[in-house]
Amino acid sequence: MTTIIEQVQIDAPPDRVWAVVKDVERWPDWSPGTRSIERLDAGPFALGSHAKVTMKGTRGLRWTVTALDEGRSFTWETDMMPGAHIVAEHIIEPRDGGSYVTLTLITTGLGAAIVSPLLDPFSRRNVKAEAQGLKRLCEAAATPSEAPR
């Protein structure tokens, strides 16, 4: 099992950060490691929602939202390959007049143990870049609707 945790303080209110985080199709605009995210169902981003996430240099994976606390957090999960399961959690907490964000990526299974030495550095870079991109965007935008497209 591999666990990657990245935390960042963002000088923006939690509702602004949440608006950016849950708009997953726009992540490639601010998360450098993300090539594309395509929602696979209609309607609001909710428990049970599916998306195809393609990171740069990889094939796309189908992720399913398995937990969602509107305005605060969501978790989605995927199987990278047989025996390699990934859980990604995004938590936003009010702190010090802004938001404290925790991004966690957990990879489990026998397949994960085999590929982790190759994937861990890539995953760590991407989670860190996601946190820093989220911080830059949320602190720069006066409102979510003014965020760059």
mmCIF file of C-alpha atoms in Angstrom:
data_model
loop_
_atom_site.group_PDB
_atom_site.id
_atom_site.type_symbol
_atom_site.label_atom_id
_atom_site.label_comp_id
_atom_site.label_asym_id
_atom_site.label_seq_id
_atom_site.Cartn_x
_atom_site.Cartn_y
_atom_site.Cartn_z
ATOM 1 C CA MET A 1 0.000 0.000 0.000
ATOM 2 C CA THR A 2 1.171 3.491 -0.834
ATOM 3 C CA THR A 3 -0.284 6.634 0.715
ATOM 4 C CA ILE A 4 0.487 10.105 -0.587
ATOM 5 C CA ILE A 5 -0.778 13.131 1.338
ATOM 6 C CA GLU A 6 -0.419 16.758 0.282
ATOM 7 C CA GLN A 7 -1.787 19.620 2.376
ATOM 8 C CA VAL A 8 -2.021 23.301 1.511
ATOM 9 C CA GLN A 9 -3.426 26.445 3.111
ATOM 10 C CA ILE A 10 -5.396 28.517 0.579
ATOM 11 C CA ASP A 11 -6.265 32.155 1.173
ATOM 12 C CA ALA A 12 -9.776 31.770 -0.217
ATOM 13 C CA PRO A 13 -13.070 30.784 1.401
ATOM 14 C CA PRO A 14 -14.020 27.087 1.410
ATOM 15 C CA ASP A 15 -17.017 27.663 -0.892
ATOM 16 C CA ARG A 16 -14.719 29.104 -3.590
ATOM 17 C CA VAL A 17 -12.271 26.217 -3.237
ATOM 18 C CA TRP A 18 -15.127 23.687 -3.330
ATOM 19 C CA ALA A 19 -16.546 25.254 -6.511
ATOM 20 C CA VAL A 20 -13.190 24.758 -8.234
ATOM 21 C CA VAL A 21 -12.597 21.240 -6.880
ATOM 22 C CA LYS A 22 -16.006 19.850 -7.837
ATOM 23 C CA ASP A 23 -15.776 21.261 -11.384
ATOM 24 C CA VAL A 24 -13.610 18.291 -12.343
ATOM 25 C CA GLU A 25 -13.796 18.822 -16.107
ATOM 26 C CA ARG A 26 -11.829 22.075 -15.685
ATOM 27 C CA TRP A 27 -8.985 20.525 -13.681
ATOM 28 C CA PRO A 28 -6.696 20.405 -16.753
ATOM 29 C CA ASP A 29 -6.797 24.248 -16.712
ATOM 30 C CA TRP A 30 -5.012 24.399 -13.348
ATOM 31 C CA SER A 31 -3.655 20.927 -12.529
ATOM 32 C CA PRO A 32 -0.534 20.495 -14.694
ATOM 33 C CA GLY A 33 -0.470 16.680 -14.605
ATOM 34 C CA THR A 34 -4.066 16.314 -15.783
ATOM 35 C CA ARG A 35 -4.519 15.984 -19.545
ATOM 36 C CA SER A 36 -8.317 15.615 -19.553
ATOM 37 C CA ILE A 37 -11.338 14.762 -17.442
ATOM 38 C CA GLU A 38 -14.591 13.791 -19.099
ATOM 39 C CA ARG A 39 -17.765 13.393 -17.059
ATOM 40 C CA LEU A 40 -19.482 10.162 -18.078
ATOM 41 C CA ASP A 41 -22.922 11.068 -16.756
ATOM 42 C CA ALA A 42 -25.217 14.077 -16.832
ATOM 43 C CA GLY A 43 -26.312 16.209 -13.915
ATOM 44 C CA PRO A 44 -24.493 17.591 -10.917
ATOM 45 C CA PHE A 45 -21.280 16.085 -9.608
ATOM 46 C CA ALA A 46 -22.648 13.720 -6.951
ATOM 47 C CA LEU A 47 -22.264 10.391 -5.201
ATOM 48 C CA GLY A 48 -22.049 7.745 -7.921
ATOM 49 C CA SER A 49 -20.833 10.170 -10.620
ATOM 50 C CA HIS A 50 -18.309 8.761 -13.091
ATOM 51 C CA ALA A 51 -15.497 10.448 -14.980
ATOM 52 C CA LYS A 52 -12.711 9.363 -17.285
ATOM 53 C CA VAL A 53 -9.499 10.918 -15.948
ATOM 54 C CA THR A 54 -6.437 10.973 -18.174
ATOM 55 C CA MET A 55 -3.168 12.061 -16.623
ATOM 56 C CA LYS A 56 -0.335 13.181 -18.893
ATOM 57 C CA GLY A 57 1.611 10.155 -20.068
ATOM 58 C CA THR A 58 -1.095 7.633 -19.102
ATOM 59 C CA ARG A 59 -4.235 6.072 -20.445
ATOM 60 C CA GLY A 60 -7.548 7.229 -19.066
ATOM 61 C CA LEU A 61 -9.130 5.548 -16.055
ATOM 62 C CA ARG A 62 -12.789 5.492 -15.059
ATOM 63 C CA TRP A 63 -13.264 6.984 -11.587
ATOM 64 C CA THR A 64 -16.420 6.678 -9.469
ATOM 65 C CA VAL A 65 -17.388 9.096 -6.688
ATOM 66 C CA THR A 66 -17.809 6.895 -3.604
ATOM 67 C CA ALA A 67 -18.260 9.584 -0.930
ATOM 68 C CA LEU A 68 -19.352 13.199 -1.107
ATOM 69 C CA ASP A 69 -19.974 15.770 1.605
ATOM 70 C CA GLU A 70 -21.225 18.773 -0.388
ATOM 71 C CA GLY A 71 -19.059 21.812 0.182
ATOM 72 C CA ARG A 72 -16.433 19.873 2.127
ATOM 73 C CA SER A 73 -15.072 16.716 0.527
ATOM 74 C CA PHE A 74 -15.300 14.000 -2.055
ATOM 75 C CA THR A 75 -13.637 10.662 -2.635
ATOM 76 C CA TRP A 76 -13.417 8.797 -5.880
ATOM 77 C CA GLU A 77 -11.959 5.408 -6.714
ATOM 78 C CA THR A 78 -10.646 3.445 -9.672
ATOM 79 C CA ASP A 79 -8.903 0.207 -10.560
ATOM 80 C CA MET A 80 -5.671 0.989 -12.379
ATOM 81 C CA MET A 81 -5.188 -2.666 -13.309
ATOM 82 C CA PRO A 82 -6.145 -6.011 -11.805
ATOM 83 C CA GLY A 83 -4.893 -5.928 -8.239
ATOM 84 C CA ALA A 84 -4.254 -2.170 -8.113
ATOM 85 C CA HIS A 85 -7.007 -0.052 -6.557
ATOM 86 C CA ILE A 86 -6.683 3.735 -6.120
ATOM 87 C CA VAL A 87 -8.646 5.947 -3.736
ATOM 88 C CA ALA A 88 -8.308 9.736 -4.024
ATOM 89 C CA GLU A 89 -9.755 11.971 -1.321
ATOM 90 C CA HIS A 90 -10.161 15.766 -1.430
ATOM 91 C CA ILE A 91 -10.973 17.520 1.857
ATOM 92 C CA ILE A 92 -11.559 21.256 2.333
ATOM 93 C CA GLU A 93 -11.690 22.674 5.858
ATOM 94 C CA PRO A 94 -12.140 26.273 6.994
ATOM 95 C CA ARG A 95 -8.977 27.461 8.739
ATOM 96 C CA ASP A 96 -7.309 30.796 9.534
ATOM 97 C CA GLY A 97 -9.801 32.798 7.465
ATOM 98 C CA GLY A 98 -9.263 30.604 4.405
ATOM 99 C CA SER A 99 -9.237 26.937 3.489
ATOM 100 C CA TYR A 100 -7.017 24.041 4.453
ATOM 101 C CA VAL A 101 -6.988 21.387 1.745
ATOM 102 C CA THR A 102 -5.842 17.796 2.170
ATOM 103 C CA LEU A 103 -5.356 15.639 -0.919
ATOM 104 C CA THR A 104 -4.792 11.929 -0.284
ATOM 105 C CA LEU A 105 -3.995 9.209 -2.806
ATOM 106 C CA ILE A 106 -4.001 5.601 -1.573
ATOM 107 C CA THR A 107 -2.979 2.727 -3.827
ATOM 108 C CA THR A 108 -3.562 -0.833 -2.633
ATOM 109 C CA GLY A 109 -3.300 -4.383 -3.939
ATOM 110 C CA LEU A 110 -0.697 -6.795 -5.222
ATOM 111 C CA GLY A 111 -0.555 -5.050 -8.595
ATOM 112 C CA ALA A 112 0.101 -1.767 -6.815
ATOM 113 C CA ALA A 113 3.053 -3.286 -4.962
ATOM 114 C CA ILE A 114 4.555 -4.267 -8.303
ATOM 115 C CA VAL A 115 4.123 -0.901 -10.073
ATOM 116 C CA SER A 116 4.544 1.457 -7.094
ATOM 117 C CA PRO A 117 8.309 1.916 -7.482
ATOM 118 C CA LEU A 118 7.660 3.294 -10.973
ATOM 119 C CA LEU A 119 4.448 5.213 -10.299
ATOM 120 C CA ASP A 120 5.070 6.727 -6.864
ATOM 121 C CA PRO A 121 7.365 9.569 -8.013
ATOM 122 C CA PHE A 122 4.896 10.433 -10.804
ATOM 123 C CA SER A 123 1.944 10.328 -8.395
ATOM 124 C CA ARG A 124 3.707 12.440 -5.759
ATOM 125 C CA ARG A 125 4.568 15.104 -8.346
ATOM 126 C CA ASN A 126 0.999 15.179 -9.628
ATOM 127 C CA VAL A 127 -0.631 15.439 -6.194
ATOM 128 C CA LYS A 128 1.751 18.258 -5.227
ATOM 129 C CA ALA A 129 1.117 20.060 -8.551
ATOM 130 C CA GLU A 130 -2.649 19.645 -8.065
ATOM 131 C CA ALA A 131 -2.470 21.258 -4.603
ATOM 132 C CA GLN A 132 -0.318 24.151 -5.816
ATOM 133 C CA GLY A 133 -2.455 24.725 -8.931
ATOM 134 C CA LEU A 134 -5.599 24.759 -6.808
ATOM 135 C CA LYS A 135 -3.996 27.287 -4.449
ATOM 136 C CA ARG A 136 -2.914 29.587 -7.307
ATOM 137 C CA LEU A 137 -6.297 29.522 -9.010
ATOM 138 C CA CYS A 138 -8.407 29.998 -5.880
ATOM 139 C CA GLU A 139 -6.266 32.809 -4.539
ATOM 140 C CA ALA A 140 -6.221 34.603 -7.913
ATOM 141 C CA ALA A 141 -9.936 34.380 -8.705
ATOM 142 C CA ALA A 142 -12.330 36.830 -7.058
ATOM 143 C CA THR A 143 -15.170 34.353 -7.647
ATOM 144 C CA PRO A 144 -15.318 30.867 -9.208
ATOM 145 C CA SER A 145 -17.011 32.303 -12.303
ATOM 146 C CA GLU A 146 -14.000 34.570 -12.876
ATOM 147 C CA ALA A 147 -11.555 31.679 -12.801
ATOM 148 C CA PRO A 148 -9.580 31.288 -16.048
ATOM 149 C CA ARG A 149 -10.925 28.809 -18.550
#
